[in-house]
Amino acid sequence: MAEDFKRPDHERLVWRGVVEEYRSFLPVDENTPVITLGEGRTPLIYAPELSSLKSADVYLKYEGGNPTGSFKDRGMTLAISKAAEEGSQTVVCASTGNTSASAAAYAAKAGMTCAVLIPEGYIALGKLAQALIYGAKVMQVKGNFDQALQIVRELGEHSSKITVVNSINPYRIEGQKTGAFEIVDTLGVVPDYHFIPVGNAGNITAYWKGYKEYLKRGITASAPKMMGFQAAGAAPIVLGHVVEHPETVATAIRIGNPASWENAMQARDESGGAISSVTDGEILEAYRFLAAKESVFCEPASAASVAGLLKTEVKRGSVVVCVLTGHGLKDPDAAISQISVPEAVDATYDAICRELGV
Ligand code: F0G
């Protein structure tokens, strides 16, 4: 058997991170020190159950496969690389959790100080643990994400020494657009629909930019309809007004005044897509469905894309991609709240057999 084994082609297996792999699409040159953790090349998983339910080919772009467990790493590699190029020593962000985890990791890699503002009591445990263990200065703000972002904007305006790494930093969007490139490169075709959760609206903006750039360079001949989903209790774009007190179980998208509001509406309108809302109940149903039926464990906010797909009519036979933005282990409390934790059993063979009914 041994002689039948062909070693993997390591040349092909080497992935240098999204900045190197998509360099010609990004604002970098020989002066940019590339700070990377090998982000990107995340799995695009075929979803047979969803495909059969929707009579379409449905794929899940699992961004939980990034180094810090969310899509934020795609933009953070570029934002931190550019901050390093500009000589910045300190970066700051407001975050519902994932941005802070990613910023903390890339800043540590670059030897920078990282400060993060997070809404007290509304950040998933895994994300808080990450920001702390990577060594960020974590400030729990007695307010929500929108208030924290406002303070961060002011910090950026008043101090030239501090670089803001929220998605108001254009390099974040530039890096995140590589998700669209990967989908097209992996599928070999352009999806007909792209389903995505919407919070601060940076990611829908970034994906649309990516699809449009492939189109413009003649790499593709079409672009998908962008289908964004906000949580019903935090759906300013759907409602057409700021939500003062956003509420949702999907804490990652608990945002009432998205920074990229206009760009998200542009993505929707240019692509012929839609931005709608899904209830917490629908989000949690999709969250459980994904784990139980497709064996993909994402965080609740990520499941908003699939919750959206489940209630949207798509053209028969179409190719659909749903972005799952973050890993399920980010928010262990959300998972535990959806199941009943089993009672302890005696450590005997008989007790286990009784439990198993054998
Ligand atoms: N899904 C997850 C898991 C997120 O963490 C976020 C945003 C989104 C979706 C929405 O993406 O903001 O680009 O529309 N998280 C930000 C953060 C706000 O601070 O981690 P968006």
Coordinates of C-alpha atoms and ligand atoms in Angstrom, one line a residue:
M1 CA 0.0 0.0 0.0
A2 CA 2.8 2.4 0.9
E3 CA 3.9 2.9 -2.7
D4 CA 0.3 4.0 -3.6
F5 CA 0.5 6.9 -1.2
K6 CA 1.3 10.2 -2.9
R7 CA 2.4 12.9 -0.6
P8 CA 0.3 16.1 -0.7
D9 CA 1.7 18.7 -2.9
H10 CA 3.0 21.1 -0.3
E11 CA 3.7 23.8 -2.8
R12 CA -0.1 23.9 -3.5
L13 CA -1.0 23.5 0.2
V14 CA 0.9 26.6 1.3
W15 CA -1.5 29.5 1.9
R16 CA 0.1 32.8 2.6
G17 CA -2.9 34.6 4.0
V18 CA -5.3 36.9 2.1
V19 CA -3.0 39.8 1.5
E20 CA -0.4 37.8 -0.4
E21 CA -2.9 35.6 -2.1
Y22 CA -4.9 38.6 -3.4
R23 CA -2.1 41.2 -3.4
S24 CA -3.0 42.7 -6.8
F25 CA -6.5 43.6 -5.5
L26 CA -5.3 45.2 -2.4
P27 CA -3.7 48.6 -1.5
V28 CA -0.3 47.2 -0.5
D29 CA 3.3 47.6 -1.9
E30 CA 6.8 46.6 -1.0
N31 CA 6.7 49.0 2.0
T32 CA 3.8 47.2 3.6
P33 CA 4.9 44.8 6.3
V34 CA 2.3 42.0 6.0
I35 CA 1.0 41.0 9.4
T36 CA -0.7 37.7 8.9
L37 CA -1.9 34.6 10.8
G38 CA -2.7 32.7 7.6
E39 CA -6.3 33.8 7.5
G40 CA -8.7 33.0 4.6
R41 CA -9.1 29.8 2.5
T42 CA -12.0 28.9 4.8
P43 CA -14.1 25.9 4.0
L44 CA -17.0 26.2 1.5
I45 CA -19.2 23.4 2.6
Y46 CA -21.9 21.8 0.5
A47 CA -25.2 21.7 2.6
P48 CA -27.3 18.7 1.3
E49 CA -30.2 19.3 3.7
L50 CA -30.6 22.9 2.9
S51 CA -30.1 22.2 -0.8
S52 CA -32.9 19.7 -0.7
L53 CA -35.2 22.0 1.2
K54 CA -34.7 24.9 -1.2
S55 CA -34.3 22.8 -4.4
A56 CA -31.0 24.6 -5.0
D57 CA -27.3 24.0 -4.5
V58 CA -26.6 25.6 -1.1
Y59 CA -23.0 26.2 0.2
L60 CA -21.9 27.5 3.6
K61 CA -18.8 29.7 3.6
Y62 CA -17.6 28.8 7.1
E63 CA -15.6 31.8 8.4
G64 CA -15.3 30.2 11.8
G65 CA -12.3 28.5 10.1
N66 CA -10.2 31.7 10.4
P67 CA -7.4 32.0 12.9
T68 CA -9.5 33.8 15.5
G69 CA -12.7 32.1 14.5
S70 CA -14.4 34.8 12.6
F71 CA -14.4 36.7 9.2
K72 CA -12.9 39.7 10.9
D73 CA -9.4 38.3 10.4
R74 CA -9.6 39.0 6.6
G75 CA -9.9 42.7 7.2
M76 CA -7.7 42.8 10.3
T77 CA -4.6 41.5 8.5
L78 CA -4.8 44.4 6.2
A79 CA -5.8 47.1 8.7
I80 CA -2.9 46.1 11.1
S81 CA -0.4 45.8 8.2
K82 CA -1.3 49.3 7.0
A83 CA -1.2 50.6 10.6
A84 CA 2.3 49.1 10.9
E85 CA 3.3 50.7 7.6
E86 CA 2.2 54.1 8.9
G87 CA 4.2 53.6 12.1
S88 CA 1.2 53.3 14.4
Q89 CA 1.8 51.9 17.8
T90 CA -1.7 51.7 19.2
V91 CA -5.0 50.5 17.7
V92 CA -8.5 50.8 19.1
C93 CA -11.9 49.5 18.2
A94 CA -15.4 49.2 19.5
S95 CA -16.8 45.7 19.2
T96 CA -19.6 43.3 19.9
G97 CA -16.7 40.8 20.4
N98 CA -15.2 39.4 17.2
T99 CA -13.5 42.5 16.0
S100 CA -11.9 42.9 19.4
A101 CA -10.7 39.3 19.4
S102 CA -9.2 39.7 15.9
A103 CA -7.7 43.2 16.6
A104 CA -6.1 41.9 19.8
A105 CA -4.5 38.9 18.0
Y106 CA -3.1 40.9 15.0
A107 CA -2.0 43.8 17.2
A108 CA -0.1 41.3 19.4
K109 CA 1.6 39.8 16.3
A110 CA 2.6 43.3 15.2
G111 CA 3.8 44.3 18.7
M112 CA 1.2 47.0 19.0
T113 CA -1.0 48.0 21.9
C114 CA -4.6 47.2 21.4
A115 CA -7.5 48.8 23.3
V116 CA -11.1 47.5 22.8
L117 CA -14.4 48.9 24.0
I118 CA -17.1 46.3 24.4
P119 CA -20.7 46.6 25.6
E120 CA -20.9 45.4 29.2
G121 CA -22.8 42.2 29.6
Y122 CA -23.4 41.7 25.9
I123 CA -20.3 40.0 24.7
A124 CA -20.0 36.2 24.2
L125 CA -17.7 34.5 26.6
G126 CA -15.3 33.1 24.0
K127 CA -14.7 36.5 22.5
L128 CA -14.0 38.2 25.8
A129 CA -11.6 35.4 26.6
Q130 CA -9.8 35.9 23.3
A131 CA -9.4 39.6 23.7
L132 CA -8.0 39.2 27.2
I133 CA -5.6 36.3 26.4
Y134 CA -4.1 38.1 23.4
G135 CA -3.3 40.9 25.8
A136 CA -5.6 43.7 24.7
K137 CA -6.7 46.4 27.1
V138 CA -10.4 45.6 27.4
M139 CA -12.8 48.2 28.6
Q140 CA -16.4 47.1 29.3
V141 CA -18.5 50.1 28.5
K142 CA -21.8 50.8 30.3
G143 CA -23.6 51.2 27.1
N144 CA -24.2 49.5 23.7
F145 CA -22.0 49.0 20.7
D146 CA -23.2 52.2 19.0
Q147 CA -22.2 54.3 21.9
A148 CA -18.8 52.6 22.1
L149 CA -18.2 53.2 18.4
Q150 CA -19.0 56.9 18.8
I151 CA -16.3 57.2 21.5
V152 CA -13.8 55.3 19.3
R153 CA -14.6 57.7 16.3
E154 CA -13.8 60.6 18.6
L155 CA -10.5 59.0 19.8
G156 CA -9.5 58.5 16.1
E157 CA -10.3 62.2 15.3
H158 CA -8.5 63.7 18.2
S159 CA -5.4 61.6 18.3
S160 CA -3.1 60.9 15.3
K161 CA -1.3 58.3 17.4
I162 CA -4.3 56.0 17.5
T163 CA -5.5 54.0 14.6
V164 CA -9.1 52.9 14.6
V165 CA -9.6 49.4 13.3
N166 CA -13.4 49.3 13.1
S167 CA -14.8 48.9 9.6
I168 CA -14.9 52.7 9.2
N169 CA -11.2 52.0 8.5
P170 CA -11.4 51.4 4.7
Y171 CA -8.6 48.7 4.8
R172 CA -10.9 46.5 6.8
I173 CA -13.4 46.4 3.9
E174 CA -10.6 45.9 1.4
G175 CA -9.4 42.8 3.3
Q176 CA -12.9 41.4 3.8
K177 CA -13.7 41.6 0.1
T178 CA -11.4 38.6 -0.4
G179 CA -14.2 36.4 0.9
A180 CA -16.0 37.0 -2.4
F181 CA -12.9 36.1 -4.4
E182 CA -12.5 32.8 -2.5
I183 CA -16.2 31.9 -3.1
V184 CA -15.9 32.4 -6.8
D185 CA -12.4 30.8 -7.0
T186 CA -13.6 27.7 -5.1
L187 CA -17.0 27.3 -6.8
G188 CA -15.7 28.1 -10.2
V189 CA -19.0 29.9 -10.8
V190 CA -20.6 33.0 -9.4
P191 CA -23.4 32.2 -6.9
D192 CA -26.9 33.4 -7.8
Y193 CA -27.6 34.5 -4.3
H194 CA -25.3 35.5 -1.4
F195 CA -27.0 35.4 2.0
I196 CA -25.2 37.3 4.9
P197 CA -26.0 38.6 8.4
V198 CA -25.9 42.4 8.7
G199 CA -24.8 44.2 11.8
N200 CA -22.5 47.2 11.3
A201 CA -22.9 46.4 7.6
G202 CA -19.2 46.3 6.8
N203 CA -19.3 42.7 5.5
I204 CA -22.1 43.1 3.1
T205 CA -20.3 46.1 1.7
A206 CA -17.1 44.2 1.4
Y207 CA -18.5 41.2 -0.3
W208 CA -20.3 43.3 -2.8
K209 CA -17.1 45.2 -3.5
G210 CA -15.3 41.9 -4.1
Y211 CA -17.9 40.6 -6.5
K212 CA -17.9 43.8 -8.4
E213 CA -14.1 43.9 -8.7
Y214 CA -14.0 40.3 -10.2
L215 CA -16.7 41.5 -12.6
K216 CA -14.7 44.6 -13.5
R217 CA -11.5 42.7 -14.2
G218 CA -13.4 40.3 -16.5
I219 CA -12.8 37.3 -14.2
T220 CA -16.6 36.9 -13.9
A221 CA -19.6 37.8 -16.0
S222 CA -22.2 38.2 -13.3
A223 CA -22.7 39.0 -9.6
P224 CA -25.0 37.5 -7.0
K225 CA -28.1 39.1 -5.5
M226 CA -27.0 40.3 -2.0
M227 CA -29.4 39.1 0.6
G228 CA -28.7 40.7 4.0
F229 CA -30.4 39.8 7.3
Q230 CA -30.6 41.8 10.5
A231 CA -32.1 40.6 13.7
A232 CA -35.6 41.8 14.1
G233 CA -34.8 43.7 17.4
A234 CA -31.8 45.4 15.8
A235 CA -33.0 46.1 12.2
P236 CA -32.4 49.8 11.5
I237 CA -31.8 49.3 7.8
V238 CA -35.1 47.4 7.4
L239 CA -37.0 49.9 9.5
G240 CA -35.4 52.9 7.9
H241 CA -34.4 54.5 11.2
V242 CA -31.9 54.2 14.0
V243 CA -32.8 51.7 16.8
E244 CA -31.9 53.3 20.1
H245 CA -32.0 50.2 22.2
P246 CA -31.2 47.2 19.9
E247 CA -31.9 43.8 21.4
T248 CA -31.2 40.3 20.1
V249 CA -29.9 37.0 21.2
A250 CA -27.4 37.3 18.4
T251 CA -25.2 39.8 20.4
A252 CA -22.7 40.1 17.5
I253 CA -25.3 42.0 15.4
R254 CA -26.9 43.9 18.3
I255 CA -26.4 47.2 16.5
G256 CA -28.9 50.1 16.0
N257 CA -26.9 52.5 13.9
P258 CA -24.7 50.7 11.4
A259 CA -21.6 52.6 10.2
S260 CA -21.9 51.2 6.6
W261 CA -25.7 51.8 6.3
E262 CA -25.5 53.6 3.0
N263 CA -23.1 51.1 1.4
A264 CA -25.3 48.2 2.5
M265 CA -28.3 49.8 0.8
Q266 CA -26.2 50.3 -2.3
A267 CA -25.1 46.6 -2.3
R268 CA -28.8 45.6 -2.0
D269 CA -30.0 48.0 -4.8
E270 CA -27.2 47.4 -7.3
S271 CA -27.4 43.7 -6.9
G272 CA -31.1 43.4 -7.1
G273 CA -31.1 41.8 -3.6
A274 CA -32.9 42.6 -0.3
I275 CA -32.2 43.4 3.3
S276 CA -34.8 41.9 5.6
S277 CA -35.1 40.8 9.2
V278 CA -35.2 37.5 11.1
T279 CA -36.6 37.0 14.6
D280 CA -34.5 35.6 17.4
G281 CA -36.7 32.5 17.2
E282 CA -35.8 32.0 13.5
I283 CA -32.1 32.7 14.2
L284 CA -32.0 30.0 16.9
E285 CA -33.9 27.5 14.8
A286 CA -31.4 27.9 12.0
Y287 CA -28.6 27.8 14.5
R288 CA -29.8 24.4 15.8
F289 CA -30.6 23.1 12.3
L290 CA -27.1 23.9 11.1
A291 CA -25.5 21.9 13.9
A292 CA -27.9 19.0 13.9
K293 CA -28.5 18.6 10.1
E294 CA -25.4 20.0 8.4
S295 CA -22.9 19.4 11.3
V296 CA -21.8 23.0 11.1
F297 CA -21.6 24.9 14.4
C298 CA -21.6 28.6 14.1
E299 CA -22.5 31.4 16.4
P300 CA -26.1 32.7 16.5
A301 CA -25.5 35.9 14.5
S302 CA -24.0 33.8 11.7
A303 CA -27.2 31.7 11.6
A304 CA -29.1 34.8 10.5
S305 CA -28.0 34.2 6.9
V306 CA -29.5 30.7 6.9
A307 CA -32.6 31.9 8.9
G308 CA -33.0 34.3 6.0
L309 CA -32.6 31.6 3.4
L310 CA -35.1 29.4 5.1
K311 CA -37.8 32.0 4.6
T312 CA -36.8 33.2 1.2
E313 CA -38.0 31.8 -2.1
V314 CA -34.9 31.2 -4.4
K315 CA -35.0 30.2 -8.0
R316 CA -35.1 26.4 -8.5
G317 CA -31.6 25.0 -9.3
S318 CA -29.8 28.2 -8.3
V319 CA -26.4 28.3 -6.6
V320 CA -26.7 29.8 -3.1
V321 CA -23.9 30.8 -0.7
C322 CA -24.6 31.6 3.0
V323 CA -21.8 33.2 4.9
L324 CA -21.4 31.7 8.4
T325 CA -19.4 34.5 10.0
G326 CA -18.2 33.1 13.3
H327 CA -17.4 29.8 15.1
G328 CA -20.0 28.3 17.4
L329 CA -17.5 28.0 20.3
K330 CA -17.4 31.8 20.4
D331 CA -20.6 31.7 22.4
P332 CA -20.9 28.6 24.5
D333 CA -23.7 30.1 26.6
A334 CA -25.9 30.4 23.6
A335 CA -25.4 26.7 22.8
I336 CA -25.9 25.5 26.3
S337 CA -29.1 27.5 26.5
Q338 CA -30.5 25.6 23.6
I339 CA -30.0 22.1 25.0
S340 CA -30.7 20.4 28.3
V341 CA -27.4 19.6 30.0
P342 CA -27.5 15.9 31.0
E343 CA -27.4 14.8 34.7
A344 CA -24.3 13.0 35.9
V345 CA -24.4 9.2 35.8
D346 CA -22.7 6.7 38.1
A347 CA -19.3 5.6 36.9
T348 CA -20.3 2.0 36.4
Y349 CA -20.8 -0.1 33.3
D350 CA -24.3 -1.0 34.4
A351 CA -25.4 2.7 34.8
I352 CA -24.1 3.5 31.3
C353 CA -26.0 0.5 29.9
R354 CA -29.2 1.7 31.6
E355 CA -28.7 5.2 30.1
L356 CA -28.1 3.7 26.6
G357 CA -31.0 1.3 27.0
V358 CA -28.8 -1.7 26.1
Ligands
F0G1 N1 -21.6 38.0 12.3 C1 -20.7 38.1 13.3 C2 -20.3 36.8 14.0 C3 -20.2 39.3 13.7 O1 -19.3 39.4 14.7 C4 -20.6 40.5 13.0 C5 -20.1 41.8 13.4 C6 -21.5 40.3 12.0 C7 -22.0 39.1 11.6 C8 -22.0 41.5 11.2 O2 -21.1 42.0 10.3 O3 -21.0 44.2 11.2 O4 -19.9 43.7 9.0 O5 -22.4 43.7 9.3 N2 -19.4 42.0 14.4 C9 -18.8 43.3 14.8 C10 -17.8 43.1 15.9 C11 -19.7 44.4 14.9 O6 -17.6 44.0 16.7 O7 -17.3 42.0 16.1 P1 -21.1 43.5 9.9

